[in-house]
CSV table of C-alpha atoms in Angstrom, one decimal:
chain,number,residue,atom,x,y,z
P,1,MET,CA,-9.5,205.6,204.7
P,2,SER,CA,-13.3,205.1,205.0
P,3,GLU,CA,-14.9,201.7,204.6
P,4,GLN,CA,-16.6,202.8,201.3
P,5,MET,CA,-13.2,203.8,199.9
P,6,ARG,CA,-11.7,200.4,200.8
P,7,VAL,CA,-14.5,198.6,199.0
P,8,MET,CA,-14.1,200.8,195.9
P,9,ARG,CA,-10.4,200.1,195.9
P,10,SER,CA,-11.0,196.4,195.8
P,11,LYS,CA,-13.7,196.5,193.1
P,12,GLU,CA,-14.0,198.0,189.7
P,13,LEU,CA,-15.9,201.3,189.7
P,14,PRO,CA,-19.2,201.6,187.7
P,15,LYS,CA,-18.8,203.4,184.3
P,16,GLU,CA,-21.2,206.1,185.4
P,17,LEU,CA,-18.9,207.0,188.4
P,18,ARG,CA,-15.8,206.9,186.2
P,19,ASP,CA,-17.6,209.4,183.8
P,20,ARG,CA,-18.4,211.7,186.7
P,21,ILE,CA,-14.7,211.7,187.7
P,22,VAL,CA,-13.6,212.7,184.2
P,23,ALA,CA,-16.4,215.3,184.0
P,24,ARG,CA,-15.2,216.9,187.3
P,25,HIS,CA,-11.6,216.8,186.1
P,26,ARG,CA,-12.6,218.6,182.8
P,27,SER,CA,-14.4,221.3,184.8
P,28,GLY,CA,-11.1,222.1,186.5
P,29,GLN,CA,-11.4,220.2,189.8
P,30,GLY,CA,-8.3,218.7,191.3
P,31,TYR,CA,-7.8,215.1,192.2
P,32,LYS,CA,-8.0,215.6,195.9
P,33,ARG,CA,-11.3,217.5,195.6
P,34,ILE,CA,-12.8,214.9,193.3
P,35,SER,CA,-11.7,212.1,195.7
P,36,ALA,CA,-13.4,213.8,198.6
P,37,ALA,CA,-16.6,214.7,196.7
P,38,LEU,CA,-17.2,211.2,195.2
P,39,LYS,CA,-15.6,209.2,198.1
P,40,VAL,CA,-13.2,207.5,195.7
P,41,PRO,CA,-9.5,206.9,196.6
P,42,LYS,CA,-7.2,209.6,195.2
P,43,ASN,CA,-5.0,206.9,193.5
P,44,THR,CA,-8.1,205.5,191.7
P,45,VAL,CA,-9.1,209.0,190.5
P,46,ASN,CA,-5.6,209.5,189.2
P,47,SER,CA,-5.7,206.1,187.4
P,48,ILE,CA,-9.1,206.7,185.7
P,49,ILE,CA,-8.0,210.2,184.5
P,50,LEU,CA,-4.7,208.9,183.1
P,51,LYS,CA,-6.6,206.1,181.3
P,52,TRP,CA,-9.1,208.6,179.9
P,53,LYS,CA,-6.2,210.8,178.6
P,54,LYS,CA,-4.4,207.8,177.0
P,55,PHE,CA,-7.4,206.0,175.4
P,56,GLY,CA,-10.1,208.6,175.3
P,57,THR,CA,-12.6,206.4,177.1
P,58,THR,CA,-13.6,205.3,180.6
P,59,ARG,CA,-15.0,202.0,179.5
P,60,THR,CA,-13.3,198.7,180.6
P,61,LEU,CA,-10.8,197.8,177.9
P,62,PRO,CA,-10.2,194.1,176.9
P,63,ARG,CA,-7.3,192.6,178.8
P,64,PRO,CA,-4.3,191.8,176.6
P,65,GLY,CA,-3.2,188.1,176.1
P,66,HIS,CA,-5.1,184.9,176.9
P,67,PRO,CA,-7.0,184.6,180.2
P,68,ALA,CA,-5.1,182.7,183.0
P,69,LYS,CA,-5.4,179.0,182.6
P,70,LEU,CA,-4.9,178.5,186.3
P,71,SER,CA,-6.9,180.5,188.9
P,72,ASN,CA,-5.1,182.2,191.8
P,73,CYS,CA,-6.7,179.8,194.2
P,74,GLY,CA,-5.4,176.9,192.1
P,75,ARG,CA,-1.9,178.4,192.0
P,76,ARG,CA,-1.8,178.9,195.8
P,77,ALA,CA,-2.9,175.3,196.3
P,78,LEU,CA,0.0,174.1,194.1
P,79,VAL,CA,2.4,176.3,196.0
P,80,ARG,CA,1.2,174.8,199.3
P,81,GLU,CA,1.9,171.3,197.9
P,82,VAL,CA,5.4,172.2,196.8
P,83,LYS,CA,6.2,173.8,200.2
P,84,LYS,CA,5.0,170.6,201.9
P,85,ASN,CA,7.1,168.4,199.6
P,86,PRO,CA,9.7,170.3,197.5
P,87,LYS,CA,10.6,167.1,195.6
P,88,ILE,CA,7.1,166.5,194.3
P,89,PRO,CA,7.1,165.8,190.5
P,90,VAL,CA,5.1,167.9,188.1
P,91,ALA,CA,3.0,164.8,187.2
P,92,GLU,CA,1.8,164.6,190.8
P,93,LEU,CA,1.0,168.4,190.8
P,94,GLN,CA,-1.1,167.7,187.6
P,95,ARG,CA,-3.1,165.1,189.6
P,96,CYS,CA,-3.7,167.6,192.4
P,97,SER,CA,-4.8,170.2,189.9
P,98,ARG,CA,-7.3,167.8,188.3
P,99,GLU,CA,-8.7,167.0,191.8
P,100,MET,CA,-9.3,170.7,192.2
P,101,GLY,CA,-11.2,170.8,188.9
P,102,GLU,CA,-8.5,172.7,187.1
P,103,SER,CA,-6.9,170.3,184.7
P,104,SER,CA,-3.5,172.0,183.7
P,105,THR,CA,-0.6,171.1,181.5
P,106,LYS,CA,2.9,170.7,182.8
P,107,SER,CA,4.0,174.0,181.2
P,108,THR,CA,1.1,175.8,182.9
P,109,ILE,CA,1.9,174.4,186.3
P,110,THR,CA,5.6,175.2,185.8
P,111,ALA,CA,4.8,178.8,184.8
P,112,ALA,CA,2.5,179.2,187.8
P,113,LEU,CA,5.3,178.1,190.2
P,114,HIS,CA,7.7,180.5,188.5
P,115,GLN,CA,5.3,183.3,189.2
P,116,SER,CA,5.6,182.4,192.9
P,117,GLY,CA,9.4,182.4,192.7
P,118,LEU,CA,9.7,178.6,192.7
P,119,TYR,CA,12.0,177.0,190.2
P,120,GLY,CA,13.1,173.4,189.5
P,121,ARG,CA,16.7,172.9,190.6
P,122,VAL,CA,18.9,169.9,191.1
P,123,ALA,CA,18.9,169.0,194.8
P,124,ARG,CA,22.2,169.3,196.6
P,125,ARG,CA,23.5,166.0,198.2
P,126,LYS,CA,24.5,166.2,201.8
P,127,PRO,CA,25.4,163.4,204.2
P,128,LEU,CA,22.5,162.1,206.2
P,129,LEU,CA,23.2,163.4,209.7
P,130,SER,CA,21.2,162.9,212.9
P,131,ALA,CA,20.6,165.6,215.4
P,132,ARG,CA,23.4,164.0,217.5
P,133,HIS,CA,25.8,164.2,214.6
P,134,MET,CA,25.0,167.8,213.9
P,135,LYS,CA,25.5,168.7,217.6
P,136,ALA,CA,28.8,166.9,217.8
P,137,ARG,CA,30.1,168.7,214.7
P,138,ILE,CA,29.2,172.1,216.1
P,139,GLU,CA,30.8,171.3,219.4
P,140,PHE,CA,34.0,170.1,217.7
P,141,ALA,CA,34.1,173.4,215.6
P,142,LYS,CA,33.7,175.5,218.7
P,143,LYS,CA,36.2,173.6,220.7
P,144,HIS,CA,39.0,174.0,218.1
P,145,ARG,CA,38.0,177.4,216.8
P,146,LYS,CA,41.0,179.1,218.6
P,147,ASP,CA,43.6,176.4,217.8
P,148,SER,CA,46.9,177.8,216.7
P,149,GLN,CA,48.2,177.3,213.1
P,150,THR,CA,50.9,175.0,214.5
P,151,MET,CA,48.2,172.8,215.9
P,152,ARG,CA,46.2,172.8,212.7
P,153,ASN,CA,49.3,171.8,210.7
P,154,LYS,CA,49.4,168.5,212.6
P,155,ILE,CA,45.8,167.5,211.7
P,156,LEU,CA,45.2,164.9,209.0
P,157,TRP,CA,41.7,165.2,207.6
P,158,SER,CA,40.1,162.2,206.0
P,159,ASP,CA,36.8,161.6,204.3
P,160,GLU,CA,35.1,158.9,202.2
P,161,THR,CA,32.5,158.9,199.5
P,162,LYS,CA,30.3,156.4,197.7
P,163,ILE,CA,30.1,156.5,193.9
P,164,GLU,CA,27.1,154.7,192.4
P,165,LEU,CA,27.9,152.4,189.5
P,166,PHE,CA,24.5,152.1,187.9
P,167,GLY,CA,23.0,155.6,188.4
P,168,ILE,CA,20.9,154.6,191.5
P,169,ASN,CA,21.5,158.1,193.0
P,170,SER,CA,20.7,160.0,189.8
P,171,LYS,CA,19.9,163.7,189.8
P,172,ARG,CA,16.7,164.7,191.6
P,173,TYR,CA,15.0,168.0,191.3
P,174,VAL,CA,13.3,170.1,193.9
P,175,TRP,CA,11.1,173.2,193.7
P,176,ARG,CA,12.8,176.0,195.6
P,177,LYS,CA,13.3,179.7,195.7
P,178,PRO,CA,16.7,181.3,194.9
P,179,GLY,CA,19.1,181.2,197.8
P,180,THR,CA,17.5,178.2,199.6
P,181,ALA,CA,19.7,175.4,198.1
P,182,HIS,CA,21.1,174.4,201.5
P,183,HIS,CA,17.8,174.4,203.4
P,184,LEU,CA,17.2,171.0,204.8
P,185,PRO,CA,14.0,170.1,202.8
P,186,ASN,CA,15.7,171.0,199.5
P,187,LYS,CA,18.6,168.6,200.0
P,188,ILE,CA,19.0,164.9,199.3
P,189,PRO,CA,20.5,162.9,202.2
P,190,THR,CA,23.2,160.4,201.3
P,191,VAL,CA,24.3,157.3,203.1
P,192,LYS,CA,27.7,155.5,203.0
P,193,HIS,CA,26.5,151.9,202.4
P,194,GLY,CA,24.6,150.0,199.8
P,195,GLY,CA,25.2,147.8,196.7
P,196,GLY,CA,26.3,148.7,193.2
P,197,SER,CA,28.9,151.2,194.3
P,198,ILE,CA,32.5,151.7,195.1
P,199,MET,CA,33.9,153.5,198.2
P,200,LEU,CA,36.8,156.0,197.9
P,201,TRP,CA,38.9,157.2,200.8
P,202,GLY,CA,41.1,160.3,200.8
P,203,CYS,CA,43.0,162.5,203.2
P,204,PHE,CA,44.7,165.9,203.3
P,205,SER,CA,46.7,168.1,205.7
P,206,ALA,CA,48.5,171.4,205.6
P,207,ALA,CA,51.2,169.7,203.7
P,208,GLY,CA,48.9,168.7,200.9
P,209,THR,CA,46.8,165.7,199.8
P,210,GLY,CA,47.4,162.1,200.6
P,211,ARG,CA,46.9,158.9,198.7
P,212,THR,CA,43.4,157.8,197.6
P,213,GLY,CA,42.1,154.3,198.6
P,214,CYS,CA,39.4,152.4,196.7
P,215,ASN,CA,37.2,149.4,197.7
């Protein structure tokens, strides 16, 4: 494709040129010949002729609906903020929007993020693990991957969890794309200590569940 055609593809053609395309089409010329003669991409020629057949005009028609309340540049800036911090609240995104000179409502910002495939979802809670903990867990899994069922029947698995009494660890939302719930930035780390909570211990084996302890 020539440089001229690339420019024409990215810009709206003058009405005079659109009229010439339709005139050549009415005289019996094919799309390929019109494209070569006027140096306009074939797809553009096709679109202009289809529009002329449907509306009977080559002039620019008014766009349906209201104009966008947030520019593409503004939307991309908000997406960058969300990718840097998926847990950023909408109120903070509003402040960022005002600083860019595009004051937007919460609903406008939410709609813009939805257009980019980002949705507000409750963050998954996972234990806060260091790199050392993660490595140890992977090594344990690899080491015992080929254990026999008889060996596994002898294992007693135990775990503990903390339950907040006063809603300290209430739900938090993150902006994320579908299928990314378990990506590290989209999760809330949990710890096993702190006030205003109770600890529960439990265990299970191949024979079933054990007793639950409470503290």
